[in-house]
XYZ file of C-alpha atoms in Angstrom:
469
model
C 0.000 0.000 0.000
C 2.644 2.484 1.054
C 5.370 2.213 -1.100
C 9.406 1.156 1.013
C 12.240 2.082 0.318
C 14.782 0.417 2.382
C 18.069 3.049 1.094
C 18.001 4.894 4.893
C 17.302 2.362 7.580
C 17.038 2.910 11.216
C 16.633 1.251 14.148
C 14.365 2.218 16.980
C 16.149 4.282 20.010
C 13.421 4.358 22.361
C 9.408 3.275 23.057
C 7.799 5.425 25.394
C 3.834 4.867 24.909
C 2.743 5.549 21.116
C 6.106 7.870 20.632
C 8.671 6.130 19.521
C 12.357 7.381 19.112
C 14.905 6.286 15.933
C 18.308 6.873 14.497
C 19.280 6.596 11.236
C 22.491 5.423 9.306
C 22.447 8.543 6.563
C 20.276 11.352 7.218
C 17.116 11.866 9.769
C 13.763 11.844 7.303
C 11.722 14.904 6.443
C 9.137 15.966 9.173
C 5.582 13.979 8.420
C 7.426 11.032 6.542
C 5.905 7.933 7.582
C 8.052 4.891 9.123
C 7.738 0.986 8.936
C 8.677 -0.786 11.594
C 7.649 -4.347 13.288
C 8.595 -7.598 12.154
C 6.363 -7.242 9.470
C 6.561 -3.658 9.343
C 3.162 -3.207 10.167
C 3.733 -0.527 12.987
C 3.429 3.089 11.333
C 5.032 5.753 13.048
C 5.194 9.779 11.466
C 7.927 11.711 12.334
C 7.274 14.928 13.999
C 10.141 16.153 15.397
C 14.016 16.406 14.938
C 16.157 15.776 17.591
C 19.620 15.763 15.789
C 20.949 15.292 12.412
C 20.519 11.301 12.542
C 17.750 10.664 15.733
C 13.798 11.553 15.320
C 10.930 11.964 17.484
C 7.693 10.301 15.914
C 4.075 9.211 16.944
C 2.925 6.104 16.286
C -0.409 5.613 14.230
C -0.967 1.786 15.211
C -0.255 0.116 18.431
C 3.628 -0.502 19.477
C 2.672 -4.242 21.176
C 5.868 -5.620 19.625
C 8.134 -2.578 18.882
C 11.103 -2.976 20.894
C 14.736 -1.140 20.750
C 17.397 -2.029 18.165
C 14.769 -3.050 15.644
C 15.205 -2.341 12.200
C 12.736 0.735 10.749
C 12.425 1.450 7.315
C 12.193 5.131 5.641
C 8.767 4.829 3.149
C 10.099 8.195 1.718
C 6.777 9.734 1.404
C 4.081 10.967 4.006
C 1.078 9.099 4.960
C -1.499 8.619 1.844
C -4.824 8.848 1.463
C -6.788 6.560 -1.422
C -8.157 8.612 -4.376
C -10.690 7.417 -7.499
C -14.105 6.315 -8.410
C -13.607 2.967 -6.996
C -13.270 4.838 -2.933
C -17.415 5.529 -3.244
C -19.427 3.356 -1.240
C -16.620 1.953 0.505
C -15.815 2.205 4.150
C -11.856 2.783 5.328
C -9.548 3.331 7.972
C -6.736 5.876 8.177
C -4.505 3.709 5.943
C -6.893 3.357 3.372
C -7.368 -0.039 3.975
C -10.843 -1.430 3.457
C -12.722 -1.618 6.553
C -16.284 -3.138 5.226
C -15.472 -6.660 4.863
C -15.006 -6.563 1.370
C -11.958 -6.651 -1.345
C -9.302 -3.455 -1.753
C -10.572 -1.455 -4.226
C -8.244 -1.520 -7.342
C -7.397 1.411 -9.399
C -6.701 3.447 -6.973
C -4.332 6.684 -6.625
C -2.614 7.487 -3.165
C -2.098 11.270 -2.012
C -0.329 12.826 0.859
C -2.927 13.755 3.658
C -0.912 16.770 4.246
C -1.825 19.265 1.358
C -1.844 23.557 1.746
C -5.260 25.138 1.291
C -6.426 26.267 -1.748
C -4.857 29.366 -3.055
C -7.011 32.693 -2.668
C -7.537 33.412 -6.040
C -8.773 29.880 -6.913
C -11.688 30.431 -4.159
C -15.036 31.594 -4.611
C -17.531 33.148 -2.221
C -21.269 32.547 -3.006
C -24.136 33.002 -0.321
C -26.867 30.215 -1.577
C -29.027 28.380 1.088
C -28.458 24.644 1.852
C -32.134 23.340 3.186
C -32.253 20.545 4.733
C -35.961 19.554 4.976
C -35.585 20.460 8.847
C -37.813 22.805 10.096
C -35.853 24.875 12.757
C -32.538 24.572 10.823
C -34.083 26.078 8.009
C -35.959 28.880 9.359
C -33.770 30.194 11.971
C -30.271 29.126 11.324
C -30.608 28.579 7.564
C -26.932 26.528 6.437
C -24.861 27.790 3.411
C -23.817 25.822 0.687
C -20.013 25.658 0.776
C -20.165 26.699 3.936
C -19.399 25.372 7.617
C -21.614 24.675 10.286
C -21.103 23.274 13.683
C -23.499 21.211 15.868
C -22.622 22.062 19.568
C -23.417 19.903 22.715
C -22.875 18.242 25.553
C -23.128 14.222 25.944
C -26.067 12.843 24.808
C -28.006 15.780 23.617
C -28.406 14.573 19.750
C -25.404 15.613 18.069
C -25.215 12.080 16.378
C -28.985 11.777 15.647
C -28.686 15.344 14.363
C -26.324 14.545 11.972
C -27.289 11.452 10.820
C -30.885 12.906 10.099
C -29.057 15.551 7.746
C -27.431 13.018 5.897
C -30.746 11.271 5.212
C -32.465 14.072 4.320
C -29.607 15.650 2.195
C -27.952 12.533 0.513
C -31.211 11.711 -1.404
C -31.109 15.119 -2.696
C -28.075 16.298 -2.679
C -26.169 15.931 -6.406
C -22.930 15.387 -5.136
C -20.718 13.115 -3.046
C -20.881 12.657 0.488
C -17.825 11.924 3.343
C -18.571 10.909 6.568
C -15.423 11.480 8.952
C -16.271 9.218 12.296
C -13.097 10.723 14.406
C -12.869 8.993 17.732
C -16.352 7.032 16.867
C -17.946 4.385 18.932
C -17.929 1.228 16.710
C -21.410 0.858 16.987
C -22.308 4.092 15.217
C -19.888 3.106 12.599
C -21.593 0.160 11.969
C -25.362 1.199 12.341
C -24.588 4.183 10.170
C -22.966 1.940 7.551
C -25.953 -0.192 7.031
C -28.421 2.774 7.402
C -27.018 3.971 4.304
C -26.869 0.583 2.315
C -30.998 0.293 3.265
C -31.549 3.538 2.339
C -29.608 3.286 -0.848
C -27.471 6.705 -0.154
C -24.223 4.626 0.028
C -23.391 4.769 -3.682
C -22.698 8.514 -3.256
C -20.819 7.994 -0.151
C -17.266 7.416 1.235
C -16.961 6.516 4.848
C -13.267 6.966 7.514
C -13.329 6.091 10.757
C -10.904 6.060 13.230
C -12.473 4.609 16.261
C -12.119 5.624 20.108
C -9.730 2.818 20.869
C -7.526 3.457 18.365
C -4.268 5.521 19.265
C -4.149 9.208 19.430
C -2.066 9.293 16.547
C -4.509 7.414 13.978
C -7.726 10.077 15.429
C -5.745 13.136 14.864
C -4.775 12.078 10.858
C -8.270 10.483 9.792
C -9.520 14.582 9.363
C -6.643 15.083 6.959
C -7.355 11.579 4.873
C -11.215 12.644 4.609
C -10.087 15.891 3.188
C -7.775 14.586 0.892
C -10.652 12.497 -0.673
C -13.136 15.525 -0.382
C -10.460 17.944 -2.117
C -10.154 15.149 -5.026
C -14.086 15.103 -5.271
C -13.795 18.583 -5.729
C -10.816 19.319 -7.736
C -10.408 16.303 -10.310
C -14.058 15.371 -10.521
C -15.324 18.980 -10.182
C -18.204 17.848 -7.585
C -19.852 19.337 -4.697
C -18.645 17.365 -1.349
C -20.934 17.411 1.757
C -17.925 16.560 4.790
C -19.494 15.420 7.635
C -17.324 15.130 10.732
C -18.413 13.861 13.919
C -16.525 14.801 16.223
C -14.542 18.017 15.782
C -13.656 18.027 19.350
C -12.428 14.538 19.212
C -9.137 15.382 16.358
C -8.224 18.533 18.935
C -8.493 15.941 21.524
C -6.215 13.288 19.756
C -4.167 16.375 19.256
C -3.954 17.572 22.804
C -2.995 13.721 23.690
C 0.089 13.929 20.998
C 0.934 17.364 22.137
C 1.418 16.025 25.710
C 3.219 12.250 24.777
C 5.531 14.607 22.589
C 6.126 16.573 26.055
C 5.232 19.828 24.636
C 3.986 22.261 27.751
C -0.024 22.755 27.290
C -1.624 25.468 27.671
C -5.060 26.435 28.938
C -7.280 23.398 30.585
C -4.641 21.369 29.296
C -5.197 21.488 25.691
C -2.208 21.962 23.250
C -0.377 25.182 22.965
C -0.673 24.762 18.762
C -4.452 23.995 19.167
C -5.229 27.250 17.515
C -2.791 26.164 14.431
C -4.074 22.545 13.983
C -7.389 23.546 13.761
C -7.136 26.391 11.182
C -4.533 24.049 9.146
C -7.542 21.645 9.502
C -10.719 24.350 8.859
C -8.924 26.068 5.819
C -8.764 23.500 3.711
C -12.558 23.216 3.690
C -13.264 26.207 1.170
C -15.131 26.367 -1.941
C -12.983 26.725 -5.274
C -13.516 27.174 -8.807
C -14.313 23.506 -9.892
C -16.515 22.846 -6.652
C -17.714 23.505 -3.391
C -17.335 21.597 0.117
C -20.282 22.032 2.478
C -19.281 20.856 5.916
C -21.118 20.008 8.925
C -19.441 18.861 11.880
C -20.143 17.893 15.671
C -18.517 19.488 18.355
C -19.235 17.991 21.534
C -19.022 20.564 24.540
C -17.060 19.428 27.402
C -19.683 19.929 30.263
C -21.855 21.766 28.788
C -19.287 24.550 28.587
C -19.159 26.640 25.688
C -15.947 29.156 26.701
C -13.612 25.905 26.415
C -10.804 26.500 24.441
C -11.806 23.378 21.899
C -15.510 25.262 21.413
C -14.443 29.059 21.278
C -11.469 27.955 18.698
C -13.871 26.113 16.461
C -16.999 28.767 16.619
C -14.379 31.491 15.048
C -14.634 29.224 11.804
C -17.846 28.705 11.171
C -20.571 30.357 9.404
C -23.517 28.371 11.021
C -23.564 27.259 15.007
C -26.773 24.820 16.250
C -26.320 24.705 19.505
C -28.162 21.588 21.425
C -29.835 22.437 24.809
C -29.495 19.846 27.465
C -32.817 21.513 28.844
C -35.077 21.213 25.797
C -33.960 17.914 25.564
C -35.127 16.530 29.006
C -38.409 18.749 27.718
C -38.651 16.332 24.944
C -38.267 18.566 22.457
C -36.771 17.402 19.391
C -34.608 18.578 17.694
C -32.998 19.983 21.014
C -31.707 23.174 18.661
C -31.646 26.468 21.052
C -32.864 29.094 18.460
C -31.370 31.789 21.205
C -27.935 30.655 21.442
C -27.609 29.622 17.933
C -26.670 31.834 14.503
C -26.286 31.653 11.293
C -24.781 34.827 9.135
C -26.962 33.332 6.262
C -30.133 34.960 8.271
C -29.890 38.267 6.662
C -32.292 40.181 4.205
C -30.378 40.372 1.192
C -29.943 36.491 1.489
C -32.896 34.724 2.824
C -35.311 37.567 1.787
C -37.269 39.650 3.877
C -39.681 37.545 4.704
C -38.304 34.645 5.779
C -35.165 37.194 7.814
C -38.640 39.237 9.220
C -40.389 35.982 10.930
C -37.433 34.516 12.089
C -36.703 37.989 14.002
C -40.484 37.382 15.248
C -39.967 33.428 16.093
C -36.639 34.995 18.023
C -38.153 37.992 19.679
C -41.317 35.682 20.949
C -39.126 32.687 22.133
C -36.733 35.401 24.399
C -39.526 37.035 25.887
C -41.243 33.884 26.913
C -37.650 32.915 28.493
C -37.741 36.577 30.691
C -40.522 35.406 31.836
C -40.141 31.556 32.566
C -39.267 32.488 36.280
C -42.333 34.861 36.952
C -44.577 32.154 36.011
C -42.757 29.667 38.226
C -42.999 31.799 41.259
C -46.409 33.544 40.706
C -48.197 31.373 37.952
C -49.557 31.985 34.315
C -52.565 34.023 35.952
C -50.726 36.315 37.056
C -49.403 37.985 33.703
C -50.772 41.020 31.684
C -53.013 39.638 29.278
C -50.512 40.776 26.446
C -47.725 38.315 28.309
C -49.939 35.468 28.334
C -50.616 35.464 24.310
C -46.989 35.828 23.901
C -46.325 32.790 26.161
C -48.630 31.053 24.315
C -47.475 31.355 21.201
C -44.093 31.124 21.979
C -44.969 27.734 23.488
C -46.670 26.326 20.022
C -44.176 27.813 17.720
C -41.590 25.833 20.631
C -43.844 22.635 19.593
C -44.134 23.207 15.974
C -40.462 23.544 15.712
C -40.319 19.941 16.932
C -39.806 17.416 13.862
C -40.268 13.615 14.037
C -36.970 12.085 11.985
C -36.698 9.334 9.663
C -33.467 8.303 11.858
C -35.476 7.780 14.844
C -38.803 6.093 13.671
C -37.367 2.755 14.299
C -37.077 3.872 18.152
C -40.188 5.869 18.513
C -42.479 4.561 16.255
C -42.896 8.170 14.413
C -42.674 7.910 10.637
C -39.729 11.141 10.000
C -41.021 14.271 7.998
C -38.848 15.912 5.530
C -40.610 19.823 5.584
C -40.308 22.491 3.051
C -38.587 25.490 3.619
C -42.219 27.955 2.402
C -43.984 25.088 4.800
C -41.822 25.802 7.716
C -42.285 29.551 6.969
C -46.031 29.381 6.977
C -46.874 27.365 9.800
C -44.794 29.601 12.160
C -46.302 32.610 10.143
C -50.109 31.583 11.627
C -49.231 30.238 15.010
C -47.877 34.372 15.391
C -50.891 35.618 13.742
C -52.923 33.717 16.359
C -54.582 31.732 14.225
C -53.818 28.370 16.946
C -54.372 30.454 20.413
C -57.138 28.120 20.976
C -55.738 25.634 19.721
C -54.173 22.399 22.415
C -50.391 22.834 22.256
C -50.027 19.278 22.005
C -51.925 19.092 18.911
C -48.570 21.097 16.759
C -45.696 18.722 18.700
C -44.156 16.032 16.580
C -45.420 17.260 13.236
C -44.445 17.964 9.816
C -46.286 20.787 7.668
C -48.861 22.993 9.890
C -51.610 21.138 8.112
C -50.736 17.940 9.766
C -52.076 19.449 13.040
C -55.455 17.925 14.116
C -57.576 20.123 16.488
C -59.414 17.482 19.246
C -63.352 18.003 19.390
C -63.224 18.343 23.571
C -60.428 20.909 24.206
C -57.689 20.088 26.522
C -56.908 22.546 29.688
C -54.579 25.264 28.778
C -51.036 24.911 30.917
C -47.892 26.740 30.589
């Protein structure tokens, strides 16, 4: 796979963990060459650091069981590659490029460095167009650009996942393009059930799949980013198609990165994350741009170490992004689903002169409604809904229904819920929040708009239910 050439051998120095010390007989390799060593040489290492002319410092992308000193190590003479070609679609690999699916290497196949400079400035393009994605609170109040960036953020077990996984169902069918999914630090399982998702729903013959699981060392999570974008770039550049990247999880590569940082024995920095987190992440982020031959839309997960969004890992990756969902721990033990917090999110698509007036207007509204009812949340705990000017209780009200409306049963979870999913259109969306402002479902049982599609799904009982806030 990775082409040897045995002209400057080495022999390993020292095996502390996944970094591994060697010497060589000529000359040390370039930084970011990769190393065989092992018996079989099937223990990669990358060099990273110099330490003099002959000995070098390097991180180990499989496990060292094995690896002891004065073994031989061979100089491959060229960086870690990444697989490139038609044949990579459908197909599911590690960070080697090795088939990980159960089925035969794909032939035909070109191999590029993972490490590759962002596209020049005067190759790139800048286009505001709207990327809908058939959900209902995405699209009205933190409408996604195409070629863009956008960032899921939440804690553990808020929907991040189910979030993105929904988006590739709902995008992949109608998306005319190819589509990478980048599991970095995944659990196996999602890997898997993700994997056959797309074969049932007939999505994976657009699709490549990388994973680099949670088990796997530090050094493996923190290069499966740069494979996925060597394959997305290729998309883009050779075969002059749009890419849709999805990443899950963002935080996960600056956490593989923090762990190489600190085996390396570089000094961290804040809350112990590395003190070139900044630098990885923008080397990472700036190679997702939109060029003359195509565009790269990605959307990636960033879980949110306890629920704490002035982290280093959170703050560093909002500055990139021209979209941020942000999952609420609170709506979600509310039950409502999509957990999206349409305060603390943006999106610097919502403006007039992209969206329209219209649709920039209502969303304004939806916001302006949803904040007030959150001022007064705690009045109505301590004193009750009685209690509230008349004018305060129809905006509670409607803020509560458009909260409802804004829920969305997903194809993803209909297995687990027994919901069939709804896929809603953008002037849908639009309309139904338009009436429940006008006031046209005051009267109406909030339960009656929760867990549906289109407004005209909602079904108004013959004996009205009490009215609770």
């Amino acid at each position: 796979m990775q082409a040897a050439s045995p002209a400057n051998a080495g022999s390993v120095l020292a095996v502390r963990g996944s970094v591994v010390d060697v010497v060589f007989d000529h000359h040390a390799p370039a930084i970011h060459t990769l190393l065989r060593a092992g018996p079989d040489q099937s223990i990669a290492i990358e060099v990273l650091t110099h330490t003099d002319p002959w000995r070098v410092r390097g991180i180990a992308l499989t496990a060292t069981q094995g690896l002891a000193r004065g073994m031989p190590v061979i100089d491959t003479g060229m960086p870690l590659r990444a697989p490139v070609g038609k044949t990579i679609r459908a197909r599911m690999f590690n960070v080697f490029g090795a088939a990980i699916d159960g089925l035969a290497q794909p032939v035909d196949l070109a191999w590029r460095g993972v490490h590759r400079a962002p596209p020049a400035l005067a190759s790139r393009v800048t286009q505001s167009e709207v990327f809908t994605t058939g959900i209902k609170v995405i699209d009205v109040l933190v409408p996604l650009e195409r070629g863009g960036k956008a960032g899921l953020f939440g804690g553990a077990g808020v929907g991040k996942t189910v979030l993105l996984t929904e988006m590739i169902h709902n995008m992949v069918s109608h998306h005319d393009g190819v589509s990478i999914f980048c599991g970095i630090g995944e659990r196996c399982r999602e890997g898997e059930e993700l994997y056959r998702e797309m074969q049932d729903s007939g999505v994976l013959d657009n699709m490549v799949m990388l994973f680099a699981q949670m088990n796997e060392p530090p050094g493996s999570r923190f290069r499966v980013g740069q494979a996925a974008l060597t394959m997305a770039e290729y998309f883009r550049d050779d075969e002059q198609r749009d890419v849709l990247l999805l990443v899950d999880n963002i935080f996960r590569f600056i956490q593989a990165g923090a762990e190489v940082s600190a085996l390396m024995g570089q000094m961290p920095s804040r809350l112990g994350y590395q003190p070139t987190l900044g630098s990885e992440l923008a080397a990472f982020e700036e190679r997702i741009a939109n060029t003359t031959s195509g565009a790269i839309t990605a959307i990636q997960a960033v879980y949110v170490p306890a629920d704490d969004f002035t982290d280093p890992a959170a703050v560093h990756t909002f500055s990139h992004l021209s979209a941020s969902i942000v999952l609420s721990r609170k709506l979600t033990s509310e039950g409502m689903y999509p957990a999206i917090d349409p305060l603390q999110s943006s999106s610097r698509m919502a403006t007039p002169g992209i969206v329209g007036a219209r649709h920039y207007a209502l969303a304004q509204e939806i916001r302006r409604v949803l904040a007030q009812y959150a001022a007064l949340r705690d009045i109505i705990a301590m004193l009750g809904l009685e209690q509230l000017a008349p004018a305060d209780r129809t905006v509670v009200g409607r803020a509560r229904r458009l909260q409802r409306f804004l829920t969305q049963p997903f194809f993803t979870t209909g297995q687990f819920n027994g919901l069939a999913g709804k896929l809603v259109s953008l002037e849908d969306a639009l309309d139904g929040c338009e009436r429940i402002l006008a006031g046209e479902f005051d009267d109406w049982p909030e339960s009656a708009l929760y867990m549906i599609g289109a407004i005209g799904e909602a079904v108004k009982p013959t004996t009205l239910e009490p009215h609770h806030a």
